[in-house]
Amino acid sequence: MHLVYPAVLAVLLFCTGLYGVLARRNAILVLMSVELMLNAVNLNLVAFDVWLRDTLHAGQALTLFTIAIAAAEIGIGLAIVLMVYRNRGTSDVDKLRDTAEGPGDSPGTVPAPAAAAQKAEAAA
């Protein structure tokens, strides 16, 4: 088996995933792109394991660990994205700057209870 074919396919998968991470704004699509990059690494691990004719099959064992970690990562990542969507109403990565901000707050605005207190002081 030539090592070039799976290596080129892994590079294409990894570059596609990297483009998805850098260009996408939706958090779920970013998570999918990260998974695509992990699968490209897994393909390289298995291809090099077969090419080196390793008797311990260390590349395949590491691939199984990577798949297990990726499954846990996607479960936790989706739980976080769902909670953020439930609280904010959007999964746009650019709009999620700080978790302390409210849905309509921007970094330079005064929170609503403080603004009400300032209006009451100004009126008195």
Short mmCIF file of N, CA and C in Angstrom, two decimals, residues 27-92:
data_model
loop_
_atom_site.label_atom_id
_atom_site.label_comp_id
_atom_site.label_asym_id
_atom_site.label_seq_id
_atom_site.Cartn_x
_atom_site.Cartn_y
_atom_site.Cartn_z
N ALA A 27 -21.51 27.57 16.13
CA ALA A 27 -20.71 26.76 17.03
C ALA A 27 -20.81 25.27 16.70
N ILE A 28 -21.95 24.82 16.22
CA ILE A 28 -22.10 23.40 15.89
C ILE A 28 -21.25 23.06 14.67
N LEU A 29 -21.19 23.94 13.70
CA LEU A 29 -20.34 23.69 12.53
C LEU A 29 -18.87 23.73 12.90
N VAL A 30 -18.50 24.56 13.87
CA VAL A 30 -17.11 24.58 14.34
C VAL A 30 -16.78 23.25 15.01
N LEU A 31 -17.70 22.71 15.81
CA LEU A 31 -17.47 21.41 16.44
C LEU A 31 -17.35 20.30 15.39
N MET A 32 -18.16 20.37 14.36
CA MET A 32 -18.07 19.38 13.29
C MET A 32 -16.73 19.47 12.56
N SER A 33 -16.23 20.67 12.40
CA SER A 33 -14.94 20.86 11.74
C SER A 33 -13.80 20.32 12.60
N VAL A 34 -13.90 20.49 13.90
CA VAL A 34 -12.89 19.92 14.81
C VAL A 34 -12.90 18.40 14.72
N GLU A 35 -14.08 17.82 14.64
CA GLU A 35 -14.18 16.37 14.49
C GLU A 35 -13.57 15.91 13.16
N LEU A 36 -13.74 16.70 12.12
CA LEU A 36 -13.15 16.36 10.83
C LEU A 36 -11.62 16.36 10.93
N MET A 37 -11.07 17.33 11.66
CA MET A 37 -9.62 17.37 11.84
C MET A 37 -9.14 16.18 12.66
N LEU A 38 -9.89 15.79 13.69
CA LEU A 38 -9.51 14.62 14.47
C LEU A 38 -9.55 13.34 13.63
N ASN A 39 -10.52 13.24 12.74
CA ASN A 39 -10.59 12.07 11.87
C ASN A 39 -9.43 12.03 10.87
N ALA A 40 -8.95 13.18 10.45
CA ALA A 40 -7.78 13.22 9.58
C ALA A 40 -6.55 12.71 10.32
N VAL A 41 -6.42 13.07 11.58
CA VAL A 41 -5.31 12.58 12.40
C VAL A 41 -5.43 11.06 12.59
N ASN A 42 -6.64 10.59 12.83
CA ASN A 42 -6.84 9.15 12.98
C ASN A 42 -6.47 8.39 11.71
N LEU A 43 -6.81 8.95 10.57
CA LEU A 43 -6.44 8.32 9.30
C LEU A 43 -4.93 8.23 9.15
N ASN A 44 -4.23 9.29 9.53
CA ASN A 44 -2.77 9.26 9.48
C ASN A 44 -2.19 8.23 10.44
N LEU A 45 -2.74 8.15 11.64
CA LEU A 45 -2.24 7.18 12.61
C LEU A 45 -2.37 5.75 12.09
N VAL A 46 -3.51 5.43 11.54
CA VAL A 46 -3.72 4.07 11.04
C VAL A 46 -2.86 3.81 9.79
N ALA A 47 -2.75 4.78 8.91
CA ALA A 47 -1.95 4.60 7.69
C ALA A 47 -0.47 4.39 8.04
N PHE A 48 0.06 5.17 8.96
CA PHE A 48 1.46 4.99 9.33
C PHE A 48 1.67 3.70 10.12
N ASP A 49 0.67 3.29 10.87
CA ASP A 49 0.78 2.02 11.58
C ASP A 49 0.86 0.85 10.61
N VAL A 50 0.05 0.88 9.57
CA VAL A 50 0.09 -0.18 8.56
C VAL A 50 1.38 -0.10 7.76
N TRP A 51 1.83 1.09 7.44
CA TRP A 51 3.03 1.26 6.63
C TRP A 51 4.29 0.81 7.37
N LEU A 52 4.34 1.09 8.68
CA LEU A 52 5.50 0.69 9.47
C LEU A 52 5.46 -0.78 9.88
N ARG A 53 4.33 -1.44 9.68
CA ARG A 53 4.14 -2.84 10.06
C ARG A 53 4.47 -3.07 11.53
N ASP A 54 3.90 -2.19 12.37
CA ASP A 54 4.12 -2.26 13.80
C ASP A 54 3.43 -3.49 14.38
N THR A 55 4.16 -4.31 15.11
CA THR A 55 3.56 -5.53 15.67
C THR A 55 2.68 -5.22 16.87
N LEU A 56 2.92 -4.10 17.53
CA LEU A 56 2.09 -3.73 18.68
C LEU A 56 0.82 -2.99 18.26
N HIS A 57 0.79 -2.53 17.03
CA HIS A 57 -0.34 -1.75 16.51
C HIS A 57 -0.63 -0.54 17.39
N ALA A 58 0.42 0.20 17.70
CA ALA A 58 0.30 1.36 18.57
C ALA A 58 -0.53 2.47 17.93
N GLY A 59 -0.43 2.64 16.62
CA GLY A 59 -1.21 3.66 15.94
C GLY A 59 -2.70 3.38 16.00
N GLN A 60 -3.06 2.12 15.86
CA GLN A 60 -4.48 1.76 15.93
C GLN A 60 -5.01 1.88 17.35
N ALA A 61 -4.19 1.54 18.33
CA ALA A 61 -4.61 1.69 19.73
C ALA A 61 -4.79 3.17 20.07
N LEU A 62 -3.87 4.01 19.61
CA LEU A 62 -3.99 5.44 19.85
C LEU A 62 -5.21 6.02 19.14
N THR A 63 -5.53 5.46 17.98
CA THR A 63 -6.73 5.89 17.26
C THR A 63 -7.99 5.59 18.06
N LEU A 64 -8.04 4.42 18.70
CA LEU A 64 -9.20 4.09 19.53
C LEU A 64 -9.34 5.05 20.71
N PHE A 65 -8.23 5.41 21.33
CA PHE A 65 -8.29 6.40 22.41
C PHE A 65 -8.75 7.76 21.89
N THR A 66 -8.28 8.13 20.72
CA THR A 66 -8.67 9.41 20.14
C THR A 66 -10.16 9.43 19.82
N ILE A 67 -10.69 8.31 19.33
CA ILE A 67 -12.12 8.24 19.04
C ILE A 67 -12.94 8.37 20.32
N ALA A 68 -12.49 7.73 21.39
CA ALA A 68 -13.20 7.82 22.67
C ALA A 68 -13.17 9.24 23.22
N ILE A 69 -12.03 9.89 23.13
CA ILE A 69 -11.92 11.27 23.61
C ILE A 69 -12.75 12.20 22.74
N ALA A 70 -12.78 11.96 21.43
CA ALA A 70 -13.59 12.79 20.53
C ALA A 70 -15.07 12.64 20.83
N ALA A 71 -15.50 11.43 21.19
CA ALA A 71 -16.91 11.23 21.53
C ALA A 71 -17.27 12.00 22.81
N ALA A 72 -16.39 11.97 23.78
CA ALA A 72 -16.64 12.73 25.01
C ALA A 72 -16.61 14.23 24.74
N GLU A 73 -15.69 14.66 23.89
CA GLU A 73 -15.57 16.08 23.56
C GLU A 73 -16.82 16.59 22.84
N ILE A 74 -17.35 15.80 21.93
CA ILE A 74 -18.53 16.26 21.20
C ILE A 74 -19.75 16.26 22.10
N GLY A 75 -19.83 15.33 23.04
CA GLY A 75 -20.95 15.33 23.98
C GLY A 75 -20.93 16.55 24.88
N ILE A 76 -19.78 16.88 25.43
CA ILE A 76 -19.66 18.06 26.29
C ILE A 76 -19.83 19.33 25.47
N GLY A 77 -19.25 19.35 24.27
CA GLY A 77 -19.37 20.54 23.43
C GLY A 77 -20.80 20.82 23.02
N LEU A 78 -21.54 19.79 22.67
CA LEU A 78 -22.95 19.99 22.31
C LEU A 78 -23.78 20.42 23.52
N ALA A 79 -23.47 19.91 24.70
CA ALA A 79 -24.18 20.34 25.90
C ALA A 79 -23.92 21.82 26.17
N ILE A 80 -22.70 22.26 26.00
CA ILE A 80 -22.37 23.68 26.20
C ILE A 80 -23.07 24.53 25.16
N VAL A 81 -23.04 24.10 23.90
CA VAL A 81 -23.69 24.88 22.84
C VAL A 81 -25.19 24.98 23.08
N LEU A 82 -25.82 23.89 23.51
CA LEU A 82 -27.26 23.93 23.78
C LEU A 82 -27.60 24.85 24.94
N MET A 83 -26.78 24.85 25.98
CA MET A 83 -27.03 25.75 27.11
C MET A 83 -26.83 27.22 26.70
N VAL A 84 -25.81 27.48 25.91
CA VAL A 84 -25.59 28.85 25.44
C VAL A 84 -26.74 29.29 24.54
N TYR A 85 -27.20 28.40 23.66
CA TYR A 85 -28.32 28.73 22.79
C TYR A 85 -29.59 28.97 23.60
N ARG A 86 -29.79 28.17 24.62
CA ARG A 86 -30.97 28.33 25.46
C ARG A 86 -30.94 29.66 26.22
N ASN A 87 -29.75 30.06 26.68
CA ASN A 87 -29.64 31.31 27.44
C ASN A 87 -29.58 32.55 26.55
N ARG A 88 -28.89 32.46 25.41
CA ARG A 88 -28.65 33.62 24.57
C ARG A 88 -29.57 33.70 23.37
N GLY A 89 -30.06 32.60 22.89
CA GLY A 89 -30.90 32.60 21.71
C GLY A 89 -30.12 32.56 20.41
N THR A 90 -28.81 32.37 20.47
CA THR A 90 -27.99 32.28 19.27
C THR A 90 -26.80 31.37 19.54
N SER A 91 -26.31 30.74 18.48
CA SER A 91 -25.09 29.95 18.60
C SER A 91 -23.98 30.55 17.75
N ASP A 92 -24.12 31.82 17.41
CA ASP A 92 -23.11 32.54 16.64
C ASP A 92 -21.90 32.79 17.52
#
